[in-house]
mmCIF file of C-alpha atoms (C1' of nucleotides) in Angstrom:
data_model
loop_
_atom_site.group_PDB
_atom_site.id
_atom_site.type_symbol
_atom_site.label_atom_id
_atom_site.label_comp_id
_atom_site.label_asym_id
_atom_site.label_seq_id
_atom_site.Cartn_x
_atom_site.Cartn_y
_atom_site.Cartn_z
ATOM 1 C CA MET A 1 0.000 0.000 0.000
ATOM 2 C CA SER A 2 1.134 3.543 -0.743
ATOM 3 C CA THR A 3 2.040 5.784 2.178
ATOM 4 C CA ALA A 4 1.379 8.904 0.131
ATOM 5 C CA THR A 5 -1.415 10.953 1.676
ATOM 6 C CA ALA A 6 -3.903 12.499 -0.719
ATOM 7 C CA ALA A 7 -2.432 15.472 -2.571
ATOM 8 C CA PRO A 8 -3.524 18.493 -0.533
ATOM 9 C CA THR A 9 -5.547 20.376 -3.094
ATOM 10 C CA GLY A 10 -8.304 22.947 -2.740
ATOM 11 C CA LEU A 11 -9.127 26.616 -2.873
ATOM 12 C CA ARG A 12 -7.022 29.094 -1.021
ATOM 13 C CA ILE A 13 -8.406 31.588 1.439
ATOM 14 C CA GLY A 14 -8.257 34.583 -0.875
ATOM 15 C CA GLU A 15 -10.199 32.794 -3.577
ATOM 16 C CA VAL A 16 -12.795 31.586 -1.091
ATOM 17 C CA ALA A 17 -13.224 35.088 0.267
ATOM 18 C CA ARG A 18 -13.702 36.430 -3.235
ATOM 19 C CA LEU A 19 -16.260 33.744 -4.016
ATOM 20 C CA VAL A 20 -18.462 34.454 -1.015
ATOM 21 C CA GLY A 21 -17.918 38.189 -0.955
ATOM 22 C CA THR A 22 -15.881 38.660 2.176
ATOM 23 C CA THR A 23 -12.232 38.980 3.233
ATOM 24 C CA PRO A 24 -9.552 36.508 4.271
ATOM 25 C CA ARG A 25 -9.362 38.220 7.634
ATOM 26 C CA THR A 26 -13.025 37.497 8.281
ATOM 27 C CA ILE A 27 -12.590 33.823 7.431
ATOM 28 C CA ARG A 28 -9.610 33.518 9.741
ATOM 29 C CA TYR A 29 -11.534 35.319 12.449
ATOM 30 C CA TYR A 30 -14.459 32.951 12.107
ATOM 31 C CA GLU A 31 -12.103 30.035 12.416
ATOM 32 C CA GLU A 32 -10.474 31.686 15.422
ATOM 33 C CA ILE A 33 -13.729 31.981 17.350
ATOM 34 C CA GLY A 34 -14.696 28.460 16.390
ATOM 35 C CA LEU A 35 -17.478 29.413 14.051
ATOM 36 C CA LEU A 36 -15.854 27.614 11.160
ATOM 37 C CA PRO A 37 -13.882 24.390 11.390
ATOM 38 C CA PRO A 38 -10.164 24.858 10.690
ATOM 39 C CA GLY A 39 -9.589 24.968 6.932
ATOM 40 C CA GLY A 40 -8.377 21.437 6.426
ATOM 41 C CA GLU A 41 -5.820 19.783 8.660
ATOM 42 C CA ARG A 42 -2.490 21.488 8.244
ATOM 43 C CA GLU A 43 0.634 22.105 10.239
ATOM 44 C CA ALA A 44 1.071 25.649 11.472
ATOM 45 C CA GLY A 45 2.284 28.031 8.842
ATOM 46 C CA ARG A 46 0.950 26.145 5.834
ATOM 47 C CA HIS A 47 -1.778 27.607 3.686
ATOM 48 C CA ARG A 48 -5.394 26.870 4.477
ATOM 49 C CA LEU A 49 -7.113 24.879 1.773
ATOM 50 C CA TYR A 50 -10.851 24.697 1.319
ATOM 51 C CA ALA A 51 -13.147 22.311 -0.490
ATOM 52 C CA PRO A 52 -16.192 23.521 -2.418
ATOM 53 C CA ARG A 53 -18.318 22.211 0.462
ATOM 54 C CA ASP A 54 -16.569 24.598 2.819
ATOM 55 C CA VAL A 55 -17.368 27.449 0.489
ATOM 56 C CA GLU A 56 -21.026 26.525 0.576
ATOM 57 C CA ARG A 57 -21.061 26.312 4.350
ATOM 58 C CA LEU A 58 -19.493 29.727 4.619
ATOM 59 C CA ARG A 59 -21.909 31.189 2.128
ATOM 60 C CA GLU A 60 -24.774 29.762 4.134
ATOM 61 C CA ALA A 61 -23.377 31.163 7.353
ATOM 62 C CA LEU A 62 -23.063 34.642 5.890
ATOM 63 C CA ARG A 63 -26.555 34.387 4.519
ATOM 64 C CA LEU A 64 -27.983 33.499 7.923
ATOM 65 C CA LYS A 65 -26.029 36.295 9.493
ATOM 66 C CA SER A 66 -27.235 39.014 7.147
ATOM 67 C CA LEU A 67 -30.760 37.658 7.064
ATOM 68 C CA LEU A 68 -31.289 37.332 10.779
ATOM 69 C CA GLY A 69 -28.889 39.980 11.962
ATOM 70 C CA VAL A 70 -27.627 37.749 14.742
ATOM 71 C CA SER A 71 -24.357 37.955 16.625
ATOM 72 C CA LEU A 72 -21.588 35.556 15.707
ATOM 73 C CA GLU A 73 -22.225 33.755 18.957
ATOM 74 C CA GLU A 74 -25.852 33.148 18.065
ATOM 75 C CA LEU A 75 -24.831 32.239 14.545
ATOM 76 C CA LYS A 76 -22.483 29.678 15.991
ATOM 77 C CA ALA A 77 -25.379 28.084 17.808
ATOM 78 C CA LEU A 78 -27.449 28.046 14.654
ATOM 79 C CA LEU A 79 -24.671 26.362 12.722
ATOM 80 C CA GLU A 80 -24.522 23.499 15.146
ATOM 81 C CA VAL A 81 -27.117 21.929 12.920
ATOM 82 C CA GLU A 82 -24.508 21.569 10.245
ATOM 83 C CA GLU A 83 -22.011 20.224 12.728
ATOM 84 C CA ALA A 84 -24.491 17.597 13.774
ATOM 85 C CA ARG A 85 -25.068 16.681 10.156
ATOM 86 C CA GLY A 86 -21.349 16.403 9.680
ATOM 87 C CA ALA A 87 -21.015 14.186 12.717
ATOM 88 C CA LEU A 88 -23.818 12.054 11.403
ATOM 89 C CA ARG A 89 -22.201 11.694 8.004
ATOM 90 C CA ASP A 90 -19.001 10.653 9.723
ATOM 91 C CA GLU A 91 -20.733 8.001 11.773
ATOM 92 C CA TRP A 92 -22.445 6.790 8.624
ATOM 93 C CA HIS A 93 -19.362 6.460 6.483
ATOM 94 C CA HIS A 94 -16.726 5.807 9.058
ATOM 95 C CA GLY A 95 -17.993 2.324 9.717
ATOM 96 C CA ASN A 96 -19.900 2.906 12.896
ATOM 97 C CA PRO A 97 -23.268 1.302 12.393
ATOM 98 C CA ASP A 98 -24.440 2.009 15.921
ATOM 99 C CA ALA A 99 -28.101 2.756 15.359
ATOM 100 C CA GLY A 100 -28.546 4.177 18.834
ATOM 101 C CA ARG A 101 -25.803 6.730 18.374
ATOM 102 C CA ARG A 102 -27.179 7.697 14.990
ATOM 103 C CA GLY A 103 -30.582 8.192 16.508
ATOM 104 C CA GLU A 104 -29.166 10.477 19.176
ATOM 105 C CA ILE A 105 -27.382 12.646 16.660
ATOM 106 C CA LEU A 106 -30.413 12.786 14.417
ATOM 107 C CA ALA A 107 -32.690 13.725 17.283
ATOM 108 C CA GLU A 108 -30.361 16.481 18.368
ATOM 109 C CA ALA A 109 -30.036 17.894 14.879
ATOM 110 C CA LEU A 110 -33.786 17.706 14.484
ATOM 111 C CA GLY A 111 -34.205 19.764 17.627
ATOM 112 C CA HIS A 112 -31.922 22.436 16.293
ATOM 113 C CA VAL A 113 -33.704 22.554 12.981
ATOM 114 C CA GLU A 114 -37.045 22.973 14.688
ATOM 115 C CA GLN A 115 -35.631 25.712 16.848
ATOM 116 C CA GLN A 116 -34.408 27.524 13.762
ATOM 117 C CA LEU A 117 -37.771 27.086 12.099
ATOM 118 C CA GLU A 118 -39.519 28.638 15.078
ATOM 119 C CA LEU A 119 -37.174 31.600 15.020
ATOM 120 C CA LEU A 120 -37.692 32.064 11.302
ATOM 121 C CA ALA A 121 -41.463 31.756 11.494
ATOM 122 C CA HIS A 122 -41.589 34.328 14.254
ATOM 123 C CA ARG A 123 -39.339 36.656 12.325
ATOM 124 C CA ARG A 124 -41.412 36.242 9.204
ATOM 125 C CA THR A 125 -44.744 36.993 10.868
ATOM 126 C CA GLU A 126 -43.258 40.051 12.551
ATOM 127 C CA ILE A 127 -42.038 41.286 9.209
ATOM 128 C CA ALA A 128 -45.378 40.554 7.620
ATOM 129 C CA ARG A 129 -47.100 42.533 10.348
ATOM 130 C CA LEU A 130 -44.817 45.468 9.732
ATOM 131 C CA GLU A 131 -45.512 45.193 6.023
ATOM 132 C CA ARG A 132 -49.253 45.384 6.615
ATOM 133 C CA GLU A 133 -48.846 48.460 8.764
ATOM 134 C CA LEU A 134 -46.702 50.162 6.181
ATOM 135 C CA THR A 135 -49.046 49.219 3.373
ATOM 136 C CA ALA A 136 -51.886 50.826 5.289
ATOM 137 C CA LYS A 137 -49.778 53.937 5.763
ATOM 138 C CA ARG A 138 -49.058 54.004 2.068
ATOM 139 C CA SER A 139 -52.743 53.778 1.188
ATOM 140 C CA GLU A 140 -53.478 56.651 3.479
ATOM 141 C CA MET A 141 -50.725 58.703 1.903
ATOM 142 C CA LEU A 142 -51.870 57.927 -1.605
ATOM 143 C CA GLU A 143 -55.373 58.992 -0.667
ATOM 144 C CA ARG A 144 -54.116 62.266 0.716
ATOM 145 C CA ILE A 145 -52.096 62.926 -2.408
ATOM 146 C CA ARG A 146 -55.142 62.182 -4.504
ATOM 147 C CA LEU A 147 -57.149 64.672 -2.467
ATOM 148 C CA LEU A 148 -54.464 67.310 -2.797
ATOM 149 C CA SER A 149 -54.043 67.068 -6.526
ATOM 150 C CA SER A 150 -57.777 67.023 -7.146
ATOM 151 C CA ALA A 151 -58.246 70.275 -5.231
ATOM 152 C CA MET B 10 -52.980 86.984 28.481
ATOM 153 C CA SER B 11 -51.159 84.568 30.778
ATOM 154 C CA THR B 12 -47.408 84.216 30.436
ATOM 155 C CA ALA B 13 -47.422 80.809 32.067
ATOM 156 C CA THR B 14 -46.187 78.142 29.702
ATOM 157 C CA ALA B 15 -47.892 74.743 29.821
ATOM 158 C CA ALA B 16 -46.940 72.772 32.913
ATOM 159 C CA PRO B 17 -44.051 70.558 31.786
ATOM 160 C CA THR B 18 -45.407 67.108 32.500
ATOM 161 C CA GLY B 19 -44.538 63.705 31.090
ATOM 162 C CA LEU B 20 -42.666 60.490 31.698
ATOM 163 C CA ARG B 21 -39.086 60.575 32.850
ATOM 164 C CA ILE B 22 -36.307 58.781 31.086
ATOM 165 C CA GLY B 23 -36.053 55.884 33.530
ATOM 166 C CA GLU B 24 -39.737 55.113 33.250
ATOM 167 C CA VAL B 25 -39.613 55.307 29.454
ATOM 168 C CA ALA B 26 -36.646 52.963 29.362
ATOM 169 C CA ARG B 27 -38.475 50.507 31.571
ATOM 170 C CA LEU B 28 -41.564 50.668 29.381
ATOM 171 C CA VAL B 29 -39.747 49.878 26.152
ATOM 172 C CA GLY B 30 -37.214 47.505 27.632
ATOM 173 C CA THR B 31 -33.996 49.446 27.324
ATOM 174 C CA THR B 32 -31.816 51.740 29.427
ATOM 175 C CA PRO B 33 -31.661 55.500 29.996
ATOM 176 C CA ARG B 34 -28.158 55.521 28.586
ATOM 177 C CA THR B 35 -29.406 54.102 25.304
ATOM 178 C CA ILE B 36 -32.109 56.728 25.036
ATOM 179 C CA ARG B 37 -29.623 59.522 25.691
ATOM 180 C CA TYR B 38 -27.274 58.000 23.163
ATOM 181 C CA TYR B 39 -29.999 57.872 20.536
ATOM 182 C CA GLU B 40 -30.748 61.492 21.186
ATOM 183 C CA GLU B 41 -27.058 62.306 20.991
ATOM 184 C CA ILE B 42 -26.650 60.831 17.537
ATOM 185 C CA GLY B 43 -29.834 62.471 16.345
ATOM 186 C CA LEU B 44 -31.855 59.319 16.078
ATOM 187 C CA LEU B 45 -34.448 60.609 18.489
ATOM 188 C CA PRO B 46 -35.575 64.196 18.814
ATOM 189 C CA PRO B 47 -34.522 65.820 22.081
ATOM 190 C CA GLY B 48 -36.918 64.783 24.844
ATOM 191 C CA GLY B 49 -39.013 67.902 24.991
ATOM 192 C CA GLU B 50 -37.551 71.386 24.970
ATOM 193 C CA ARG B 51 -35.669 71.998 28.181
ATOM 194 C CA GLU B 52 -32.793 74.087 29.403
ATOM 195 C CA ALA B 53 -29.580 72.199 30.038
ATOM 196 C CA GLY B 54 -29.549 70.257 33.260
ATOM 197 C CA ARG B 55 -33.294 69.789 33.543
ATOM 198 C CA HIS B 56 -34.839 66.365 33.308
ATOM 199 C CA ARG B 57 -35.999 65.038 29.968
ATOM 200 C CA LEU B 58 -39.743 64.561 29.796
ATOM 201 C CA TYR B 59 -41.462 62.337 27.287
ATOM 202 C CA ALA B 60 -45.016 62.105 26.010
ATOM 203 C CA PRO B 61 -46.680 58.749 25.350
ATOM 204 C CA ARG B 62 -46.187 59.403 21.630
ATOM 205 C CA ASP B 63 -42.438 59.521 22.182
ATOM 206 C CA VAL B 64 -42.613 56.157 23.904
ATOM 207 C CA GLU B 65 -44.396 54.691 20.919
ATOM 208 C CA ARG B 66 -41.855 56.108 18.502
ATOM 209 C CA LEU B 67 -39.026 54.662 20.501
ATOM 210 C CA ARG B 68 -40.727 51.310 20.749
ATOM 211 C CA GLU B 69 -41.198 51.321 16.993
ATOM 212 C CA ALA B 70 -37.571 52.226 16.433
ATOM 213 C CA LEU B 71 -36.347 49.393 18.625
ATOM 214 C CA ARG B 72 -38.702 47.029 16.873
ATOM 215 C CA LEU B 73 -37.332 47.995 13.458
ATOM 216 C CA LYS B 74 -33.820 47.649 14.751
ATOM 217 C CA SER B 75 -34.207 44.174 16.140
ATOM 218 C CA LEU B 76 -36.345 43.014 13.251
ATOM 219 C CA LEU B 77 -34.106 44.211 10.480
ATOM 220 C CA GLY B 78 -30.806 44.122 12.279
ATOM 221 C CA VAL B 79 -29.777 47.443 10.809
ATOM 222 C CA SER B 80 -27.197 49.898 12.074
ATOM 223 C CA LEU B 81 -28.366 52.968 13.925
ATOM 224 C CA GLU B 82 -27.369 55.010 10.901
ATOM 225 C CA GLU B 83 -29.643 52.979 8.641
ATOM 226 C CA LEU B 84 -32.328 53.052 11.283
ATOM 227 C CA LYS B 85 -32.070 56.803 11.306
ATOM 228 C CA ALA B 86 -32.743 56.830 7.595
ATOM 229 C CA LEU B 87 -35.730 54.549 8.015
ATOM 230 C CA LEU B 88 -37.169 56.784 10.706
ATOM 231 C CA GLU B 89 -37.147 59.763 8.407
ATOM 232 C CA VAL B 90 -40.546 58.563 7.378
ATOM 233 C CA GLU B 91 -41.823 59.471 10.783
ATOM 234 C CA GLU B 92 -40.012 62.764 10.669
ATOM 235 C CA ALA B 93 -41.705 63.517 7.387
ATOM 236 C CA ARG B 94 -45.060 62.619 8.892
ATOM 237 C CA GLY B 95 -44.287 64.923 11.769
ATOM 238 C CA ALA B 96 -43.350 67.718 9.422
ATOM 239 C CA LEU B 97 -46.541 67.136 7.512
ATOM 240 C CA ARG B 98 -48.646 67.297 10.637
ATOM 241 C CA ASP B 99 -46.950 70.538 11.544
ATOM 242 C CA GLU B 100 -47.680 72.057 8.157
ATOM 243 C CA TRP B 101 -51.242 70.899 8.448
ATOM 244 C CA HIS B 102 -51.944 72.330 11.880
ATOM 245 C CA HIS B 103 -49.572 75.224 11.995
ATOM 246 C CA GLY B 104 -51.621 77.180 9.515
ATOM 247 C CA ASN B 105 -49.604 76.643 6.387
ATOM 248 C CA PRO B 106 -52.085 75.616 3.762
ATOM 249 C CA ASP B 107 -49.503 75.485 0.986
ATOM 250 C CA ALA B 108 -50.715 72.542 -1.043
ATOM 251 C CA GLY B 109 -47.500 72.343 -3.051
ATOM 252 C CA ARG B 110 -45.342 72.010 0.035
ATOM 253 C CA ARG B 111 -47.661 69.397 1.467
ATOM 254 C CA GLY B 112 -47.462 67.465 -1.768
ATOM 255 C CA GLU B 113 -43.673 67.517 -1.651
ATOM 256 C CA ILE B 114 -43.554 66.204 1.873
ATOM 257 C CA LEU B 115 -46.130 63.541 1.135
ATOM 258 C CA ALA B 116 -44.285 62.415 -1.969
ATOM 259 C CA GLU B 117 -41.032 62.171 -0.101
ATOM 260 C CA ALA B 118 -42.554 60.201 2.748
ATOM 261 C CA LEU B 119 -44.268 57.958 0.246
ATOM 262 C CA GLY B 120 -40.927 57.219 -1.346
ATOM 263 C CA HIS B 121 -39.448 56.226 1.976
ATOM 264 C CA VAL B 122 -42.374 53.988 2.786
ATOM 265 C CA GLU B 123 -42.091 52.225 -0.544
ATOM 266 C CA GLN B 124 -38.374 51.768 -0.024
ATOM 267 C CA GLN B 125 -39.037 50.194 3.356
ATOM 268 C CA LEU B 126 -41.689 47.952 1.857
ATOM 269 C CA GLU B 127 -39.255 46.718 -0.761
ATOM 270 C CA LEU B 128 -36.671 45.942 1.881
ATOM 271 C CA LEU B 129 -39.212 44.102 3.988
ATOM 272 C CA ALA B 130 -40.602 42.112 1.085
ATOM 273 C CA HIS B 131 -37.136 41.021 0.096
ATOM 274 C CA ARG B 132 -36.298 40.071 3.642
ATOM 275 C CA ARG B 133 -39.532 38.133 3.983
ATOM 276 C CA THR B 134 -39.080 36.101 0.790
ATOM 277 C CA GLU B 135 -35.504 35.289 1.755
ATOM 278 C CA ILE B 136 -36.681 34.070 5.134
ATOM 279 C CA ALA B 137 -39.459 32.075 3.519
ATOM 280 C CA ARG B 138 -36.922 30.455 1.216
ATOM 281 C CA LEU B 139 -34.772 29.503 4.154
ATOM 282 C CA GLU B 140 -37.825 28.103 5.896
ATOM 283 C CA ARG B 141 -38.615 25.892 2.912
ATOM 284 C CA GLU B 142 -35.071 24.585 2.848
ATOM 285 C CA LEU B 143 -35.131 23.823 6.538
ATOM 286 C CA THR B 144 -38.518 22.188 6.313
ATOM 287 C CA ALA B 145 -37.170 19.909 3.613
ATOM 288 C CA LYS B 146 -34.211 19.083 5.817
ATOM 289 C CA ARG B 147 -36.546 18.271 8.660
ATOM 290 C CA SER B 148 -38.604 15.922 6.517
ATOM 291 C CA GLU B 149 -35.477 14.132 5.483
ATOM 292 C CA MET B 150 -34.406 13.783 9.088
ATOM 293 C CA LEU B 151 -37.776 12.515 10.208
ATOM 294 C CA GLU B 152 -37.685 9.922 7.454
ATOM 295 C CA ARG B 153 -34.262 8.763 8.548
ATOM 296 C CA ILE B 154 -35.377 8.501 12.139
ATOM 297 C CA ARG B 155 -38.398 6.507 11.034
ATOM 298 C CA LEU B 156 -36.144 4.145 9.116
ATOM 299 C CA LEU B 157 -33.839 3.750 12.085
ATOM 300 C CA SER B 158 -36.502 2.952 14.613
ATOM 301 C CA SER B 159 -38.268 0.515 12.316
ATOM 302 C CA ALA B 160 -35.083 -1.534 11.888
ATOM 303 C "C1'" DG C 4 -36.423 73.143 53.715
ATOM 304 C "C1'" DT C 5 -34.569 68.719 53.895
ATOM 305 C "C1'" DG C 6 -34.046 64.023 52.539
ATOM 306 C "C1'" DG C 7 -33.508 60.654 49.126
ATOM 307 C "C1'" DA C 8 -34.270 59.013 44.553
ATOM 308 C "C1'" DA C 9 -33.789 59.822 39.924
ATOM 309 C "C1'" DC C 10 -31.544 62.552 36.653
ATOM 310 C "C1'" DC C 11 -27.853 65.601 34.548
ATOM 311 C "C1'" DT C 12 -23.362 66.120 31.893
ATOM 312 C "C1'" DG C 13 -18.885 64.738 30.744
ATOM 313 C "C1'" DA C 14 -15.522 61.279 30.329
ATOM 314 C "C1'" DC C 15 -13.459 57.029 30.116
ATOM 315 C "C1'" DG C 16 -14.077 51.795 29.636
ATOM 316 C "C1'" DT C 17 -15.822 47.687 27.082
ATOM 317 C "C1'" DT C 18 -17.325 44.224 23.672
ATOM 318 C "C1'" DC C 19 -17.971 42.850 19.042
ATOM 319 C "C1'" DA C 20 -16.390 42.213 14.497
ATOM 320 C "C1'" DC C 21 -13.328 42.815 12.047
ATOM 321 C "C1'" DG C 22 -9.127 46.250 9.578
ATOM 322 C "C1'" DT C 23 -4.365 46.972 9.112
ATOM 323 C "C1'" DA C 24 0.468 46.656 9.405
ATOM 324 C "C1'" DA C 25 4.938 44.003 10.118
ATOM 325 C "C1'" DG C 26 8.070 40.423 9.316
ATOM 326 C "C1'" DG C 27 8.519 36.096 7.511
ATOM 327 C "C1'" DA C 28 7.303 31.670 5.087
ATOM 328 C "C1'" DA C 29 4.846 28.980 1.417
ATOM 329 C "C1'" DC C 30 3.627 28.352 -3.201
ATOM 330 C "C1'" DA C 31 3.249 28.631 -8.564
ATOM 331 C "C1'" DA C 32 5.812 30.001 -12.554
ATOM 332 C "C1'" DG C 33 9.740 30.492 -15.179
ATOM 333 C "C1'" DC D 16 16.927 28.519 -7.979
ATOM 334 C "C1'" DT D 17 15.042 32.953 -8.160
ATOM 335 C "C1'" DT D 18 11.001 35.851 -8.078
ATOM 336 C "C1'" DG D 19 6.587 37.555 -7.378
ATOM 337 C "C1'" DT D 20 2.268 36.662 -5.301
ATOM 338 C "C1'" DT D 21 -0.349 34.954 -1.750
ATOM 339 C "C1'" DC D 22 -0.491 33.386 2.618
ATOM 340 C "C1'" DC D 23 1.084 32.816 7.615
ATOM 341 C "C1'" DT D 24 1.067 34.541 12.596
ATOM 342 C "C1'" DT D 25 1.129 38.192 15.912
ATOM 343 C "C1'" DA D 26 -0.360 42.270 17.458
ATOM 344 C "C1'" DC D 27 -2.172 46.570 17.672
ATOM 345 C "C1'" DG D 28 -5.954 49.787 15.757
ATOM 346 C "C1'" DT D 29 -10.903 51.019 14.813
ATOM 347 C "C1'" DG D 30 -15.931 52.205 14.704
ATOM 348 C "C1'" DA D 31 -20.359 51.098 16.538
ATOM 349 C "C1'" DA D 32 -23.216 50.831 20.447
ATOM 350 C "C1'" DC D 33 -23.526 51.237 24.415
ATOM 351 C "C1'" DG D 34 -21.826 50.482 30.036
ATOM 352 C "C1'" DT D 35 -20.048 52.651 33.985
ATOM 353 C "C1'" DC D 36 -18.364 55.952 37.114
ATOM 354 C "C1'" DA D 37 -17.838 60.687 39.260
ATOM 355 C "C1'" DG D 38 -19.561 64.859 40.922
ATOM 356 C "C1'" DG D 39 -23.213 67.714 40.894
ATOM 357 C "C1'" DT D 40 -28.352 69.010 40.223
ATOM 358 C "C1'" DT D 41 -33.332 68.544 39.921
ATOM 359 C "C1'" DC D 42 -37.439 66.889 41.562
ATOM 360 C "C1'" DC D 43 -40.877 65.061 44.688
ATOM 361 C "C1'" DA D 44 -42.558 64.099 49.219
ATOM 362 C "C1'" DC D 45 -42.648 65.114 53.608
#
DNA sequence: GTGGAACCTGACGTTCACGTAAGGAACAAG
DNA sequence: CTTGTTCCTTACGTGAACGTCAGGTTCCAC
């Protein structure tokens, strides 16, 4: 058998940042606070390398952040869903067919998803309420303008 | 004619803060950066006094802030709608029946409202999209759990 | 008019989320 | 093997949005 480890290929941090519309500094910072997993195993000093999957995860994280306006700490909690999915995938592939463990992980991830859904639903209805109020305001304004210009 | 000005009554800053769920410092800060109008005319050193209307405005501002996750600078821009409505009310009552001026103010406020509505609609559809994605994820998870427990 | 509570105005401190600069090492190309 | 670009780590800087403290004042109730 060959002792050669898989050729370490992947996107570099600058390219990733460009792809998702942020900066290398931000990516490193997210890794630093534990929001993102370290960019591939590497010995200190070597370049971080990212797979397309990592790019997608980052994109998703930034999307959640801008959409919900949450702190990075809250975002971290929200992203635990993905971590759980990752853990699950590991258990699945890594030859651990312990059904009980899988069930635990699934149940936990499910809980997180439902929590997120609650948050989103609440947010959405609040926004909808605000939209209705503003629409009413707009109608009133349009009516006033109509009255003015017909005078 | 009496020279007595109206008795300066109203809520004090601590009470207002309690009512809307924030702190006096925050209210003073908002006034400082021009996000809120000064709490009633007063000579330096005197206590700020607020009318119930002011409380509502503040509550609305905080609601927008938390809902949209915008900076105070953006929030300030959003609140210009209210300022315009205030200006309009002044023109209306203060004996300035200049229809042209009123039309200008109305048109401007209308523009701001429509801008806000666009922002909200966008936000809402993005959230809805995320909800659909998460709901799909949840279904998938539930199915997996079902498969596991039926094994 | 005398407490005591709440408020006033500065002014400095703090946390978050990065920006920026320095000195050096890794990496792709020739 | 050189060279230019990109990246590395470390560390200090920054703007936003307040928190906190000091020393004094206003207000309300007695």
